[in-house]
Amino acid sequence: MNEKNIMIKSWLLKVIDDGSWEKYNDLHIDQIDNAFEKKAHWFEGGLKCYEYAVFIIKELELPYTIELAFSLKSKKIVKNYIIKDIESLKREFDSSPPSLYVFHDEWANLEEIKKKGTKLEDFMNCNKILGNWYYYQLFDERDREIRRVLYLI
């Protein structure tokens, strides 16, 4: 098992054990590997980390779900378009690297997280990836901007 996988497994087991997953205790991918500090590596690095986290959950038969979240640039108005491809997604990344989250399968808010987003049926059709892509935007009263996230769950 390589260093990245050890770090992901350690984080997963810790947040599951101490219950801090309920407080959205996340793991930014740049904490897993310095190579993931560069935006150019965020998408592919995020997917690798997500896939390994899903593998661990399945291997250990834990009743948890993994989420990979990409924080996107805020906007002043609601954008009614959905990101259609990886290159346009990469242009929309904000300054925060993607994060992994873990949620208990029976957690009531898990379905709410899915319902809040718009499910992207045609984004990155790939049978290898277990999960669905969702796009979410929310008006932030503090800075009067629309916060946007793309997540895989």
Short mmCIF file of C-alpha atoms in Angstrom, two decimals:
data_model
loop_
_atom_site.label_atom_id
_atom_site.label_comp_id
_atom_site.label_asym_id
_atom_site.label_seq_id
_atom_site.Cartn_x
_atom_site.Cartn_y
_atom_site.Cartn_z
CA MET A 1 0.00 0.00 0.00
CA ASN A 2 1.48 3.35 -0.98
CA GLU A 3 1.71 6.46 1.19
CA LYS A 4 -1.37 8.12 -0.37
CA ASN A 5 -3.52 5.08 0.29
CA ILE A 6 -2.27 4.80 3.87
CA MET A 7 -3.17 8.46 4.51
CA ILE A 8 -6.67 8.07 3.03
CA LYS A 9 -7.34 4.88 5.00
CA SER A 10 -6.05 6.43 8.21
CA TRP A 11 -8.26 9.51 7.75
CA LEU A 12 -11.31 7.39 6.92
CA LEU A 13 -10.95 5.13 9.94
CA LYS A 14 -10.30 8.10 12.25
CA VAL A 15 -13.35 10.16 11.20
CA ILE A 16 -15.56 7.08 11.27
CA ASP A 17 -14.26 6.05 14.70
CA ASP A 18 -14.52 9.49 16.35
CA GLY A 19 -17.75 10.47 14.55
CA SER A 20 -16.24 13.68 13.16
CA TRP A 21 -17.63 12.81 9.72
CA GLU A 22 -20.88 14.31 11.10
CA LYS A 23 -19.05 17.65 11.37
CA TYR A 24 -17.95 17.35 7.74
CA ASN A 25 -14.35 16.53 8.70
CA ASP A 26 -12.86 16.47 5.20
CA LEU A 27 -9.50 15.62 3.67
CA HIS A 28 -8.16 17.97 0.99
CA ILE A 29 -6.27 16.09 -1.69
CA ASP A 30 -3.23 18.37 -1.39
CA GLN A 31 -2.81 16.96 2.13
CA ILE A 32 -2.54 13.48 0.61
CA ASP A 33 0.16 14.28 -1.94
CA ASN A 34 2.11 17.46 -2.72
CA ALA A 35 1.63 16.74 -6.43
CA PHE A 36 -2.05 17.57 -5.91
CA GLU A 37 -1.24 21.16 -4.88
CA LYS A 38 -1.33 22.22 -8.54
CA LYS A 39 -4.76 22.88 -10.07
CA ALA A 40 -3.70 20.97 -13.17
CA HIS A 41 -3.71 17.78 -11.05
CA TRP A 42 -6.86 18.39 -9.02
CA PHE A 43 -9.34 16.54 -11.20
CA GLU A 44 -7.32 13.39 -11.84
CA GLY A 45 -5.88 13.43 -8.30
CA GLY A 46 -9.32 13.86 -6.79
CA LEU A 47 -10.68 10.92 -8.76
CA LYS A 48 -7.78 8.68 -7.73
CA CYS A 49 -8.29 9.56 -4.07
CA TYR A 50 -12.06 9.06 -4.37
CA GLU A 51 -11.66 5.68 -6.06
CA TYR A 52 -9.29 4.46 -3.38
CA ALA A 53 -11.55 5.70 -0.55
CA VAL A 54 -14.50 3.86 -2.14
CA PHE A 55 -12.33 0.74 -2.46
CA ILE A 56 -11.46 0.87 1.27
CA ILE A 57 -15.09 1.29 2.31
CA LYS A 58 -16.12 -1.68 0.16
CA GLU A 59 -13.15 -3.85 1.17
CA LEU A 60 -13.84 -3.29 4.89
CA GLU A 61 -17.61 -3.61 4.31
CA LEU A 62 -18.30 -0.35 6.11
CA PRO A 63 -21.79 1.20 5.75
CA TYR A 64 -20.45 4.54 4.55
CA THR A 65 -20.52 6.63 1.38
CA ILE A 66 -17.64 8.69 -0.01
CA GLU A 67 -18.05 12.16 -1.53
CA LEU A 68 -15.52 14.07 -3.61
CA ALA A 69 -16.27 17.81 -3.74
CA PHE A 70 -14.83 20.39 -6.12
CA SER A 71 -15.32 23.99 -5.00
CA LEU A 72 -15.96 26.25 -7.99
CA LYS A 73 -15.52 29.98 -8.53
CA SER A 74 -18.30 32.03 -6.97
CA LYS A 75 -20.55 34.09 -9.22
CA LYS A 76 -22.62 37.22 -8.71
CA ILE A 77 -25.66 35.72 -10.44
CA VAL A 78 -27.11 32.22 -10.66
CA LYS A 79 -25.69 30.31 -13.60
CA ASN A 80 -28.29 28.10 -15.23
CA TYR A 81 -25.75 26.17 -17.24
CA ILE A 82 -24.27 22.90 -16.15
CA ILE A 83 -20.62 22.10 -16.66
CA LYS A 84 -20.48 19.63 -19.53
CA ASP A 85 -16.86 18.51 -19.71
CA ILE A 86 -13.66 18.21 -17.73
CA GLU A 87 -11.84 21.11 -19.41
CA SER A 88 -14.62 23.57 -18.62
CA LEU A 89 -14.71 22.23 -15.07
CA LYS A 90 -10.97 22.84 -14.62
CA ARG A 91 -11.43 26.50 -15.64
CA GLU A 92 -14.07 26.89 -12.92
CA PHE A 93 -12.00 25.60 -9.96
CA ASP A 94 -11.65 28.16 -7.17
CA SER A 95 -8.57 28.38 -4.92
CA SER A 96 -9.46 25.41 -2.68
CA PRO A 97 -8.32 21.90 -3.66
CA PRO A 98 -10.97 19.16 -3.85
CA SER A 99 -11.93 17.35 -0.65
CA LEU A 100 -13.03 13.89 0.36
CA TYR A 101 -15.94 13.47 2.77
CA VAL A 102 -17.46 10.35 4.27
CA PHE A 103 -21.06 9.87 5.43
CA HIS A 104 -22.87 6.99 7.11
CA ASP A 105 -25.26 5.30 4.67
CA GLU A 106 -28.19 5.74 7.09
CA TRP A 107 -27.46 9.40 7.86
CA ALA A 108 -30.63 11.37 7.13
CA ASN A 109 -28.74 14.26 5.51
CA LEU A 110 -27.14 12.01 2.89
CA GLU A 111 -30.28 12.01 0.76
CA GLU A 112 -30.66 15.76 1.33
CA ILE A 113 -27.15 16.32 -0.04
CA LYS A 114 -28.14 14.46 -3.20
CA LYS A 115 -31.48 16.28 -3.51
CA LYS A 116 -29.88 19.73 -3.19
CA GLY A 117 -27.78 19.20 -6.27
CA THR A 118 -28.71 18.77 -9.90
CA LYS A 119 -27.72 15.30 -11.01
CA LEU A 120 -25.54 15.46 -14.10
CA GLU A 121 -26.55 12.56 -16.29
CA ASP A 122 -24.12 13.28 -19.12
CA PHE A 123 -21.01 14.44 -17.25
CA MET A 124 -18.06 12.13 -17.74
CA ASN A 125 -19.82 8.92 -18.71
CA CYS A 126 -17.44 6.36 -17.31
CA ASN A 127 -18.40 2.92 -16.03
CA LYS A 128 -15.24 2.75 -13.91
CA ILE A 129 -16.37 5.43 -11.48
CA LEU A 130 -18.85 4.37 -8.83
CA GLY A 131 -21.14 7.25 -8.05
CA ASN A 132 -23.04 10.14 -9.58
CA TRP A 133 -22.06 13.73 -10.33
CA TYR A 134 -24.08 16.61 -8.88
CA TYR A 135 -23.91 20.39 -9.37
CA TYR A 136 -25.00 22.66 -6.53
CA GLN A 137 -25.22 26.45 -6.10
CA LEU A 138 -26.33 28.50 -3.13
CA PHE A 139 -26.58 32.23 -2.48
CA ASP A 140 -24.24 33.30 0.35
CA GLU A 141 -25.74 36.24 2.28
CA ARG A 142 -22.37 37.29 3.78
CA ASP A 143 -20.63 38.22 0.54
CA ARG A 144 -23.69 38.31 -1.72
CA GLU A 145 -22.30 35.69 -4.11
CA ILE A 146 -23.42 32.34 -5.45
CA ARG A 147 -21.30 29.49 -4.03
CA ARG A 148 -20.94 26.59 -6.44
CA VAL A 149 -19.83 22.98 -5.98
CA LEU A 150 -19.51 19.93 -8.19
CA TYR A 151 -19.52 16.69 -6.26
CA LEU A 152 -19.28 12.98 -6.88
CA ILE A 153 -21.15 10.75 -4.47
#
